[in-house]
Short mmCIF file of C-alpha atoms in Angstrom, two decimals:
data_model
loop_
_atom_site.label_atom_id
_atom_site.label_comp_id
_atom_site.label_asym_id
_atom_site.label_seq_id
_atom_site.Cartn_x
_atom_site.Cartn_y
_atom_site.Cartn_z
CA UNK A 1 85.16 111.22 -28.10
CA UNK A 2 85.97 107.52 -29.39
CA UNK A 3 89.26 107.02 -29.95
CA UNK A 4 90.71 105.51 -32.95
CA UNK A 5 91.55 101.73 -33.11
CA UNK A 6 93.56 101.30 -36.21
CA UNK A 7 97.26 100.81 -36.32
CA UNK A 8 99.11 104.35 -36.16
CA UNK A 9 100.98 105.20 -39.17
CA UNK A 10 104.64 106.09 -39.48
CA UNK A 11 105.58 109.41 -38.47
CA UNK A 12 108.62 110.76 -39.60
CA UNK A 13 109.53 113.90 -37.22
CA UNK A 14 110.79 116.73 -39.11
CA UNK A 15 114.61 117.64 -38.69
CA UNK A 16 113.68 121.06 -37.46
CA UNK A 17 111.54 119.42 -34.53
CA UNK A 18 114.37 116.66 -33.39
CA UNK A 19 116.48 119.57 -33.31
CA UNK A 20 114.50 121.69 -31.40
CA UNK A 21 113.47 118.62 -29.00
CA UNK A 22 116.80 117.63 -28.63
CA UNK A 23 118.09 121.15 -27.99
CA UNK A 24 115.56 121.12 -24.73
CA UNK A 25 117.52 118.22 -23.44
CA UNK A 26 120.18 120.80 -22.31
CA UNK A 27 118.12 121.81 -19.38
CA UNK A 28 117.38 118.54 -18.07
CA UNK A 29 120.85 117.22 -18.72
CA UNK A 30 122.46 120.20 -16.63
CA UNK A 31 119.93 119.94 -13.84
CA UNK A 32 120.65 116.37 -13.41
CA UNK A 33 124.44 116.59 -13.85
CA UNK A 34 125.25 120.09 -11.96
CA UNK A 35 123.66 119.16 -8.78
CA UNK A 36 124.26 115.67 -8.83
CA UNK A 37 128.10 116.39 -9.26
CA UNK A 38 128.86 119.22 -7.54
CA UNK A 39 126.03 119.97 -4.86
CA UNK A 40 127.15 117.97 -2.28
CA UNK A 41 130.83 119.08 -2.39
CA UNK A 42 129.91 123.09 -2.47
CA UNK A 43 128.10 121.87 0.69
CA UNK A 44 130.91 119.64 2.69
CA UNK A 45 134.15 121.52 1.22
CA UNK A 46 132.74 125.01 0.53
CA UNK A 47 130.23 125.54 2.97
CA UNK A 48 131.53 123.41 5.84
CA UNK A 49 128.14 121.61 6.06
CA UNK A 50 127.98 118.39 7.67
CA UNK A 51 128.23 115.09 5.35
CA UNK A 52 125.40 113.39 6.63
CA UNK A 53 123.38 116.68 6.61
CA UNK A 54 124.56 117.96 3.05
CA UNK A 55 123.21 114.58 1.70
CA UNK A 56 119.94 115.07 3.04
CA UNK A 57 119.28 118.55 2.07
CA UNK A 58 120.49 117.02 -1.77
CA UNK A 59 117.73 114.58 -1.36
CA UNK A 60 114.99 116.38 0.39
CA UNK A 61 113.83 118.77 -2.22
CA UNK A 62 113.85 116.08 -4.58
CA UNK A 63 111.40 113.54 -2.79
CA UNK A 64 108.90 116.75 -3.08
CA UNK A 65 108.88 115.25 -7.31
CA UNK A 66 107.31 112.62 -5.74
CA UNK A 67 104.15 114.69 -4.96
CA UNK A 68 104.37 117.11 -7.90
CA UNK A 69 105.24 115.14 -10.62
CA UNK A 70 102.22 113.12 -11.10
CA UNK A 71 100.24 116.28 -10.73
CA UNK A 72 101.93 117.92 -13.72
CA UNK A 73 101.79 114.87 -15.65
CA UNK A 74 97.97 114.94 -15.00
CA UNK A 75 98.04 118.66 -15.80
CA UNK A 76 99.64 118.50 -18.93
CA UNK A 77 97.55 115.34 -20.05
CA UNK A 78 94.35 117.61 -19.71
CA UNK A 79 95.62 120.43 -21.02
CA UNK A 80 93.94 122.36 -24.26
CA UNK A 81 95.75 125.30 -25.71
CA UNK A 82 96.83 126.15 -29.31
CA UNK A 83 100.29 124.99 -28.03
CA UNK A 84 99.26 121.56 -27.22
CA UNK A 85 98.95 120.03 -24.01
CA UNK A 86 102.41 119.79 -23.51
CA UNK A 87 104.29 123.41 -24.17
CA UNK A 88 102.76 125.80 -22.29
CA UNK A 89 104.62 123.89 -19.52
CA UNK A 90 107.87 124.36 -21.08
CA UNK A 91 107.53 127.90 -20.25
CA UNK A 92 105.98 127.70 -16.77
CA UNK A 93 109.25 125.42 -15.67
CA UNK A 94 111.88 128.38 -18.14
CA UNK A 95 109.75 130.96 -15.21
CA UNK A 96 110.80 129.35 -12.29
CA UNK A 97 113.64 127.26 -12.78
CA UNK A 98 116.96 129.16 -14.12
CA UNK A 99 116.98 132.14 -11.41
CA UNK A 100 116.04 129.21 -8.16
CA UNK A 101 118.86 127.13 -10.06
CA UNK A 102 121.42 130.33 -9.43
CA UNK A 103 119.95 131.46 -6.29
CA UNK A 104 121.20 127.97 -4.92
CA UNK A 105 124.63 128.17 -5.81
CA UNK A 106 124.51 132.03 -4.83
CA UNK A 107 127.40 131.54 -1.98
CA UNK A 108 125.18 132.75 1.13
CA UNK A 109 127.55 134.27 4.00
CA UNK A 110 126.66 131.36 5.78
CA UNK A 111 128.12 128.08 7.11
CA UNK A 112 126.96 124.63 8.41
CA UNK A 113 122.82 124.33 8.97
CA UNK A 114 122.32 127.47 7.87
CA UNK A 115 123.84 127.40 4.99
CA UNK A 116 122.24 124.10 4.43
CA UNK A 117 118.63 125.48 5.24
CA UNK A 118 119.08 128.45 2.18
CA UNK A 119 120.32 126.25 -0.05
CA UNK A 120 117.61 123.82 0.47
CA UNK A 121 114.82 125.90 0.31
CA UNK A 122 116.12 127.29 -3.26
CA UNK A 123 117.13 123.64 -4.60
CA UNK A 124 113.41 122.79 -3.42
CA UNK A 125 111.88 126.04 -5.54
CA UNK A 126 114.11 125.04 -8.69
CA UNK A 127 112.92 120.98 -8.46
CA UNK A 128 109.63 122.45 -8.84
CA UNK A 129 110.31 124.33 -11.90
CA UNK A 130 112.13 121.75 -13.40
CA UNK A 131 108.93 118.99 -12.62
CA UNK A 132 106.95 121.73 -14.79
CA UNK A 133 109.42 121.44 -17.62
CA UNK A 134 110.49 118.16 -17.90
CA UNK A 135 107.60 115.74 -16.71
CA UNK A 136 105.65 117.34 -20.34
CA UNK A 137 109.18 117.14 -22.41
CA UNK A 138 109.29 113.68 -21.76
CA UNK A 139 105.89 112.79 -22.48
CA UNK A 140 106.27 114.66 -25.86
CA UNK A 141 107.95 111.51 -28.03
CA UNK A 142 105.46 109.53 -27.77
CA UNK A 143 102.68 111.67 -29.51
CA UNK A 144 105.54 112.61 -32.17
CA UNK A 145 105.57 108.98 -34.00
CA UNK A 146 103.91 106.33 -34.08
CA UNK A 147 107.10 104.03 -34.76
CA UNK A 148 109.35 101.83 -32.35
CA UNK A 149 112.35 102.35 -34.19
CA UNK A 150 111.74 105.95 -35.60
CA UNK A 151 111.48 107.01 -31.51
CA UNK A 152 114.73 105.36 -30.97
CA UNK A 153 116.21 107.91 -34.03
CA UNK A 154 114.51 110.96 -32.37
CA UNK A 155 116.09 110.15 -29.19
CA UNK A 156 119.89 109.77 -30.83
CA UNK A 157 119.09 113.76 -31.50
CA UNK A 158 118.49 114.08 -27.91
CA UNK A 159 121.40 112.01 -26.75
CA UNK A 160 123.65 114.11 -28.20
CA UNK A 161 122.34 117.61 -26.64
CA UNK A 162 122.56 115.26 -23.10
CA UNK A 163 125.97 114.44 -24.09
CA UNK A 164 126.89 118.14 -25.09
CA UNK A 165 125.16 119.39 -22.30
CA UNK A 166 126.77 117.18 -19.46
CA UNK A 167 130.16 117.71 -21.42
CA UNK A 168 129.73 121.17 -20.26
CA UNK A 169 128.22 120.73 -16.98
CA UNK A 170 131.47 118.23 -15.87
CA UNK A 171 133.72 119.92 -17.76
CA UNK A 172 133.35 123.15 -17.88
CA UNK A 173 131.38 123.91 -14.37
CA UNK A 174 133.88 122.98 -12.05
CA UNK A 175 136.42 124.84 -14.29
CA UNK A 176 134.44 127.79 -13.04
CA UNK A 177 133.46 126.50 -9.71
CA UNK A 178 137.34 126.57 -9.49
CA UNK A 179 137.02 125.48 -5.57
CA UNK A 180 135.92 129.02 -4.33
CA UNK A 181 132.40 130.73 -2.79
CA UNK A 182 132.96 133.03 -5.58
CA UNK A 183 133.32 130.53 -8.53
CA UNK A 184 130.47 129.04 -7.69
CA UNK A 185 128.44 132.19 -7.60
CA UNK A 186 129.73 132.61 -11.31
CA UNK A 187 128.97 129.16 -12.10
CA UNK A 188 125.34 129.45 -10.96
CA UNK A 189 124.39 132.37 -12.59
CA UNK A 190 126.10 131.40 -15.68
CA UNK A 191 124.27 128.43 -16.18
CA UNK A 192 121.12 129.30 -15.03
CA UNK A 193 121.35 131.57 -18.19
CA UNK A 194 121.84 128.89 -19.92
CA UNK A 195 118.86 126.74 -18.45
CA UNK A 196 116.69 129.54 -19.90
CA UNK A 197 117.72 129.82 -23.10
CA UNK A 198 117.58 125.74 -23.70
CA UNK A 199 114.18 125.99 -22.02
CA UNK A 200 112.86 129.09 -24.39
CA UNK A 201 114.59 126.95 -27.75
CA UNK A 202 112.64 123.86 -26.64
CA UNK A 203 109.78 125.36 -26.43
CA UNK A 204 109.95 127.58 -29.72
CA UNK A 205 111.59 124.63 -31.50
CA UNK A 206 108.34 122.07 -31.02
CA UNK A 207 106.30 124.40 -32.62
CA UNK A 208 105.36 122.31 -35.87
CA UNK A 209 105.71 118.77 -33.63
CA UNK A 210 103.50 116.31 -35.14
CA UNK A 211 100.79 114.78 -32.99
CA UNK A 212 100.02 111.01 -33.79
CA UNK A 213 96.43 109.87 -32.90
CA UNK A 214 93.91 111.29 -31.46
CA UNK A 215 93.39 109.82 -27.22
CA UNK A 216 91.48 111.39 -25.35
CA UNK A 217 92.91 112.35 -21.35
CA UNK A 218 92.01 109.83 -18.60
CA UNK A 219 89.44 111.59 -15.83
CA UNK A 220 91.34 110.83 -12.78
CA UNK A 221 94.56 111.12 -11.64
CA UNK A 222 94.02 107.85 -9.51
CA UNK A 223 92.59 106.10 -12.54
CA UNK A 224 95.94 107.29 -14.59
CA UNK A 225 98.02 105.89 -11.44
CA UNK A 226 96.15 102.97 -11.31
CA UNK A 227 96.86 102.41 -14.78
CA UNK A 228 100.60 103.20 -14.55
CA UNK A 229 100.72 100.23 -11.55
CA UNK A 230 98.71 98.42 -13.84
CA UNK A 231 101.18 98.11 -16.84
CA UNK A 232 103.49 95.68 -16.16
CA UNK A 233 106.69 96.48 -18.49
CA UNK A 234 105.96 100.28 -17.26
CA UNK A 235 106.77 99.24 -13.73
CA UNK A 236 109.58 96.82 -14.67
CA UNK A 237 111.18 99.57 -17.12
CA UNK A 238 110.90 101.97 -13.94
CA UNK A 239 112.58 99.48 -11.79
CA UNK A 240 115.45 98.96 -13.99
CA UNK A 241 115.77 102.63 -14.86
CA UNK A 242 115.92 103.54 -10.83
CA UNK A 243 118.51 101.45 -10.56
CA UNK A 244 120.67 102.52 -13.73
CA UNK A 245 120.30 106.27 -12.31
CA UNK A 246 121.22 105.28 -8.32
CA UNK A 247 124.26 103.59 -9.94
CA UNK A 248 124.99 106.81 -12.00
CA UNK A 249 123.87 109.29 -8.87
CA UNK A 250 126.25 107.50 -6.68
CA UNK A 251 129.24 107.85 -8.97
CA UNK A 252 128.49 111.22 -10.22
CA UNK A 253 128.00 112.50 -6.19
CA UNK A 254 131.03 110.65 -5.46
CA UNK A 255 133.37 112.09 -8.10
CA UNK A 256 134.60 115.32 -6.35
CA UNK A 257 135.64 113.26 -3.73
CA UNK A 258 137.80 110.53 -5.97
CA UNK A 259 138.82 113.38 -7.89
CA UNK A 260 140.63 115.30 -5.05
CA UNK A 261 141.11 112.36 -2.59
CA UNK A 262 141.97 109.40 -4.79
CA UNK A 263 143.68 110.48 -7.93
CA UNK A 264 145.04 113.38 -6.21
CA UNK A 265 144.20 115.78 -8.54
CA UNK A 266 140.97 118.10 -7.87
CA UNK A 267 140.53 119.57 -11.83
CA UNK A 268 140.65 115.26 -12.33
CA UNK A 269 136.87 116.01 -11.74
CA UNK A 270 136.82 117.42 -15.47
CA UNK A 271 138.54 114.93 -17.12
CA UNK A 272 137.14 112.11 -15.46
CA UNK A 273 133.74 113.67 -16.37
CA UNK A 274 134.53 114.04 -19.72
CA UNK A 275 135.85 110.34 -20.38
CA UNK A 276 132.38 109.26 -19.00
CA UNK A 277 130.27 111.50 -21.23
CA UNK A 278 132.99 111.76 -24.28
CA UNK A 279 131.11 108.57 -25.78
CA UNK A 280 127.36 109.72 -25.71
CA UNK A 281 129.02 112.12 -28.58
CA UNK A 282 130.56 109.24 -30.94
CA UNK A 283 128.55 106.14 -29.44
CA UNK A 284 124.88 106.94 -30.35
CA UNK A 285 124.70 105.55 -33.89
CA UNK A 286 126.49 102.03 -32.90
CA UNK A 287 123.65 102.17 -30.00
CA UNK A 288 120.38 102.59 -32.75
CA UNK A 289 122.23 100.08 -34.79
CA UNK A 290 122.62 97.21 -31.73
CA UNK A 291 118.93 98.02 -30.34
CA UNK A 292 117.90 97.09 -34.33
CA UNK A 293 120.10 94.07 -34.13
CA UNK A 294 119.75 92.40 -30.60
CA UNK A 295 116.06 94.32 -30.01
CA UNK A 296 116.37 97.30 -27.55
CA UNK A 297 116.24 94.85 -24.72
CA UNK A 298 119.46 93.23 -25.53
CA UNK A 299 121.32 96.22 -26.21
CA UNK A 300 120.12 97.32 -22.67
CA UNK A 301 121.80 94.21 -21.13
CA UNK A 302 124.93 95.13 -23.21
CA UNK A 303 125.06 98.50 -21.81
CA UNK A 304 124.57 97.48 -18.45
CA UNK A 305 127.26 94.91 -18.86
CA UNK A 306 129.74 97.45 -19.72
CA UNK A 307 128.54 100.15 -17.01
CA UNK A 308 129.59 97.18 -14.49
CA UNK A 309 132.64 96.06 -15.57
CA UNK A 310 134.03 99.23 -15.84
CA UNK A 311 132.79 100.51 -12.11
CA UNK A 312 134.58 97.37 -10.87
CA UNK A 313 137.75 98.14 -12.63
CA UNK A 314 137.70 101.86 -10.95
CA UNK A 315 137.69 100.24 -7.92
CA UNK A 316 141.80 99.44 -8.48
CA UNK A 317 142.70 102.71 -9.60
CA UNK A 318 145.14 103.44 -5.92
CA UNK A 319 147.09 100.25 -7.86
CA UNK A 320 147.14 101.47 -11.16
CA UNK A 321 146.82 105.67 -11.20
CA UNK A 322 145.40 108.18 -12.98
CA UNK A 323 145.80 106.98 -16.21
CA UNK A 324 143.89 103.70 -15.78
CA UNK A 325 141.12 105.34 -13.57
CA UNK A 326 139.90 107.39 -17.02
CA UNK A 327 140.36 104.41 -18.90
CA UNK A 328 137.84 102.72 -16.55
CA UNK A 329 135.86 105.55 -16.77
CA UNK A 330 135.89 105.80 -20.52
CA UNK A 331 134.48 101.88 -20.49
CA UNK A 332 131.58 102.66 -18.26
CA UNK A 333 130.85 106.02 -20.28
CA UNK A 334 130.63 103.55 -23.18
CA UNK A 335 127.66 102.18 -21.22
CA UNK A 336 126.16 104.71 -19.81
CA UNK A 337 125.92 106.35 -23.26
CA UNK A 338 123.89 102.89 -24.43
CA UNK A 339 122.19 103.30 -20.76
CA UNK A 340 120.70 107.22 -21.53
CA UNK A 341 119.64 106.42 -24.69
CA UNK A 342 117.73 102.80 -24.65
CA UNK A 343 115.65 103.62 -21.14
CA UNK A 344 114.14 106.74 -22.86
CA UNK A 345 113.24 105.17 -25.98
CA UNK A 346 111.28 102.52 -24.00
CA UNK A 347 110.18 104.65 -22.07
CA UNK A 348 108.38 106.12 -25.02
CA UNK A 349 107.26 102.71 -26.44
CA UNK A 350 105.58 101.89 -22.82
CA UNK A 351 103.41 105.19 -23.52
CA UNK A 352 102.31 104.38 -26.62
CA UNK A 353 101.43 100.95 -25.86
CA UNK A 354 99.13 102.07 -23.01
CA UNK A 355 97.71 104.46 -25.53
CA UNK A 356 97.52 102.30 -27.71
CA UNK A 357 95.46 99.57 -26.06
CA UNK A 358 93.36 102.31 -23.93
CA UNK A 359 92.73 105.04 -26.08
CA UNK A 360 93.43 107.28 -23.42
CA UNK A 361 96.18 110.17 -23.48
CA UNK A 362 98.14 109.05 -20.05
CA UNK A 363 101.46 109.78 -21.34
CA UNK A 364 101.65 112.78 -18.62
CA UNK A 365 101.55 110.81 -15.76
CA UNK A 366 103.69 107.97 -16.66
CA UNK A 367 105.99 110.21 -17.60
CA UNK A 368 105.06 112.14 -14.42
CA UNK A 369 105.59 108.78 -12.09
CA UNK A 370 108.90 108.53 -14.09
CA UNK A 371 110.48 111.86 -13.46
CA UNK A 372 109.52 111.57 -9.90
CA UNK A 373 111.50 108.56 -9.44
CA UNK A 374 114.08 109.38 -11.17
CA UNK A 375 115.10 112.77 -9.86
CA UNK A 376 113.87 111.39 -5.96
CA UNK A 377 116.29 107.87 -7.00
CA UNK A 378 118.93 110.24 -8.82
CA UNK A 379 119.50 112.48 -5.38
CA UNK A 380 119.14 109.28 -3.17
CA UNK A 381 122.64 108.98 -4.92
CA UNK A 382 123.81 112.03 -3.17
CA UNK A 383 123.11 110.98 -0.07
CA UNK A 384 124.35 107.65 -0.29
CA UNK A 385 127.59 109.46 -0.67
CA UNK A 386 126.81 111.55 2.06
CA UNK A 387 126.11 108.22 4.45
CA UNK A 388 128.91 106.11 3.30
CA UNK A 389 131.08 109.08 4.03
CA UNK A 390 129.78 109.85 7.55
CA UNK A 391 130.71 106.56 8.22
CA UNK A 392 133.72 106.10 7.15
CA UNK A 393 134.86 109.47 8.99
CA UNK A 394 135.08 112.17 6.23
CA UNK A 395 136.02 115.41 7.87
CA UNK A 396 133.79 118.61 6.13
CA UNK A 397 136.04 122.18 5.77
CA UNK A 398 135.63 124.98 4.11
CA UNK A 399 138.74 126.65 1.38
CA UNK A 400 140.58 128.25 4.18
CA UNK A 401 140.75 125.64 6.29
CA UNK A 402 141.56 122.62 4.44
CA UNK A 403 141.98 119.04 6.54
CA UNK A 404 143.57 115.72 6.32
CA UNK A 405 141.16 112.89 5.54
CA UNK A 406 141.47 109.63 7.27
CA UNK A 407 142.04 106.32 5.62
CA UNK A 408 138.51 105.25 6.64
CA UNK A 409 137.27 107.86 5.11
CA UNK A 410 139.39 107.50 1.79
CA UNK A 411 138.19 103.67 1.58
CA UNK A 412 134.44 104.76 1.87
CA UNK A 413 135.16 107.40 -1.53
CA UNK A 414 136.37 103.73 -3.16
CA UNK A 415 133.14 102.02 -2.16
CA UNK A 416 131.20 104.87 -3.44
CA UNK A 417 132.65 105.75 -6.48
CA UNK A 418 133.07 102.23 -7.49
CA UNK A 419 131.78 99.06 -5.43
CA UNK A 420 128.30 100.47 -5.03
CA UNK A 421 127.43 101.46 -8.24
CA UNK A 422 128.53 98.36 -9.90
CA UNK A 423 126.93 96.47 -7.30
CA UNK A 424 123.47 98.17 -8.12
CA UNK A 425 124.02 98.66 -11.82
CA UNK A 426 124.01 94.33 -11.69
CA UNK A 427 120.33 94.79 -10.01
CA UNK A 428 119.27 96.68 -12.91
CA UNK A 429 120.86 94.16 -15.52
CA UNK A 430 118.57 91.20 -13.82
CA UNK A 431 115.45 93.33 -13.68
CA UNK A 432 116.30 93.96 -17.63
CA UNK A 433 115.96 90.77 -18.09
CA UNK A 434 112.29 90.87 -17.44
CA UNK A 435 111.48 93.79 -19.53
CA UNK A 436 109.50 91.92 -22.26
CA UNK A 437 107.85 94.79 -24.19
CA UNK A 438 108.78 94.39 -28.35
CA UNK A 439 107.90 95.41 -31.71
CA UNK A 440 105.60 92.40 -32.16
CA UNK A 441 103.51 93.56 -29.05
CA UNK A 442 103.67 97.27 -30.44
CA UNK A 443 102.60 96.45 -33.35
CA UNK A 444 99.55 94.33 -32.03
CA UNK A 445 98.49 96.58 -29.16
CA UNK A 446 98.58 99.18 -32.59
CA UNK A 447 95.08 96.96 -34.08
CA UNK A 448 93.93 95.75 -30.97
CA UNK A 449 90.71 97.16 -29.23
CA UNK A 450 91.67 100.00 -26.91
CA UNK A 451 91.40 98.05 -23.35
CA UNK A 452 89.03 98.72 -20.60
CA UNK A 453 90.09 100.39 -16.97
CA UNK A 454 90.47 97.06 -15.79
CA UNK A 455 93.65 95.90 -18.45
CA UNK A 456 90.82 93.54 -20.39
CA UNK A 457 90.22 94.53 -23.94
CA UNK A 458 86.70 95.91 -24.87
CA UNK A 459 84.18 93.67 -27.15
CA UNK A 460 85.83 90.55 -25.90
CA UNK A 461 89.49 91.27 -28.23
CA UNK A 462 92.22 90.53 -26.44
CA UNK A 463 94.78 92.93 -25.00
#
């Protein structure tokens, strides 16, 4: 098959499809927020499980996306149904991931390793579900529209399912949670309902999804990886994006603990959530309108500004209180909201360059080597957490037996929920800096020859 070389047109995607893309965004918001916020603490204050040891069973099932991510993206890239390569996926990850999701919050009658062994092994069998789902979901943008700005649009629609769905997932899961075995039994199962019916609407919802261009999938899955490495604002895009979700991991793993430890005030967890997320709902459109203005780049560096300043200012909330710690909160939530939406977007203008200049449908496995990253980088967060407060002498209990923490251990919930996030969110705000990928070069790479294995450009036009 020879792929087509002339510029794509613009594809406006149908209301009905951003809706029913966006709607999909609830399941990989709530897998990323649930376990990422609460995990750790149903494991050290629930469970009695070690710190050290709760943070590695957080992070272990996750590095596993390392290995099956790039697999699925491969997958889905040669897949041929009358779905399209990408949805039959949807429902292979809706098969697998909501009942693992509930098993693991399913309150075994066990404490300390062995506890930490069950709910391993079912975190591990619901990371594998959710590589099916969302390594395809993300790739699906991309193929919807050919436009830089029109992808940016689609993804506001997403944005605001993420925000929706991580209002409920900070707000209203620990509500349930409520600090008991039981709570989080009801917590689990409730949301793992939930998982399945986002994952089933997704899937229904793409139905009439355009498909822009015609590539054809790469033969290898080395050759695709090779091409990933290859592409050089890919791998600068994935640097800065790893380090905008360890700075958000870190925080989010860390908020129990500031919650209950620092502000004094476990149900804090809630509100603090919700001042982060409350802005994703009200922020997106000033977000599509600064990417337009200052390029998408620029709006990045804004966002990233804002995410740091505000971690830094958490840092003094034992000074100032309550009050001022969710007014810190609400200025990196600002941020974050710019963050969420921006990496995604150019995330989906990296794939279409690459198909652009290649002619080859590789969108899986970037998206694949993306996911893997992120959810591995996203639970390195966790146990970050988990290190920081090992050191600094955190003592694990369980409801009935509740314990005094040290003031070692109360500094090392400061550095966690503040100091090391900002400190990493800056190393993300220098790598954005060399992100270079525009419009212009979209819009070239759009009537350039497709490019050979090797990055060149066949018959001699440049790349």
């Amino acid at each position: 098959m020879v792929p087509s070389t002339t510029a794509t047109p613009v594809t406006a995607v149908p209301r009905s499809v951003r809706l029913g893309y966006g709607v999909g965004s609830f399941c990989t918001a709530t897998f990323s927020a649930i376990p990422g916020l609460l995990l750790l603490f149903y494991m050290t204050n629930i469970l009695a499980v070690p710190a050290l040891l709760a943070g590695v069973v957080v992070f272990a099932p996750k590095a596993w996306d390392l290995v099956i991510n790039p697999l699925v993206g491969q997958w889905s890239d040669r897949t041929v149904s009358r779905w399209g390569p990408r949805r039959p996926w949807l429902l292979a990850g809706a098969a697998i991931l909501p009942a693992a999701f509930a098993l693991t919050f399913s309150g075994p009658p066990l404490t300390g390793t062995p506890a930490a062994l069950f709910v391993g092994a079912f975190f591990l069998l619901a990371a594998t579900g959710y590589a099916l789902y969302e390594v395809p979901f993300k790739a699906m943008p991309a193929e919807m529209t050919g436009d830089y700005h029109e992808r940016t649009s689609l993804l506001q629609w997403r944005m605001i399912f993420v925000a929706l769905a991580i209002a409920l997932s900070g707000i209203i899961a620990p509500a349930i949670a409520a600090h008991s075995l039981d709570g989080y039994r009801t917590m689990g199962i409730a949301f793992g309902v939930l998982l399945l019916l986002s994952m089933l609407a997704s899937f229904l919802g793409t139905a009439k999804a355009p498909m822009t261009g015609a590539v054809e999938p790469e033969s290898s899955l080395r050759t695709q990886l090779a091409a990933a490495r290859a592409s050089r604002p890919f791998m600068w895009l994935l640097g800065l994006s790893s380090a905008q979700t360890l700075a958000a991991g870190v925080m989010l793993a860390g908020a129990p603990y500031f919650a209950s430890y620092i502000v004094e005030d476990v149900s804090a967890t809630s509100t603090l959530f919700a001042a982060l997320v409350g802005p994703m709902l009200i922020t997106m459109p000033l977000w599509v309108w600064a990417a337009r203005k200052m390029d998408k780049r620029g709006a990045m560096l804004l966002a990233g500004a804002l995410f740091l300043v505000g971690g830094l200012a958490v840092a003094l909330t034992p000074v100032f209180g309550a009050l001022y710690a969710h007014l810190a909160t609400l200025v990196i939530g600002v941020g974050y909201a710019g963050l969420q939406l921006l990496q995604f977007s150019m995330l989906a203008d990296v794939i279409a360059h690459d198909s652009a200049r290649s002619g080859k449908r590789r969108g899986g496995v970037f998206t694949g080597l993306w996911t893997a990253v992120e959810s591995a980088v996203a639970a390195l967060g966790a146990a970050v957490v988990g290190v920081v407060l090992a050191a600094g002498g955190f003592v694990s209990s369980d409801p009935e037996h509740p314990v005094t923490q040290p003031g070692s251990a109360l500094t090392a919930i400061i550095l966690a929920q503040a100091v090391i996030p900002a400190v990493i969110v800056g190393l993300g705000i220098w790598m954005t800096v060399k992100y270079d990928l525009t419009a212009d070069d979209l819009a070239k790479a759009g009537t350039a020859e497709p490019a050979t294995a090797d990055g060149t450009a066949s018959r001699g036009t440049p790349a």
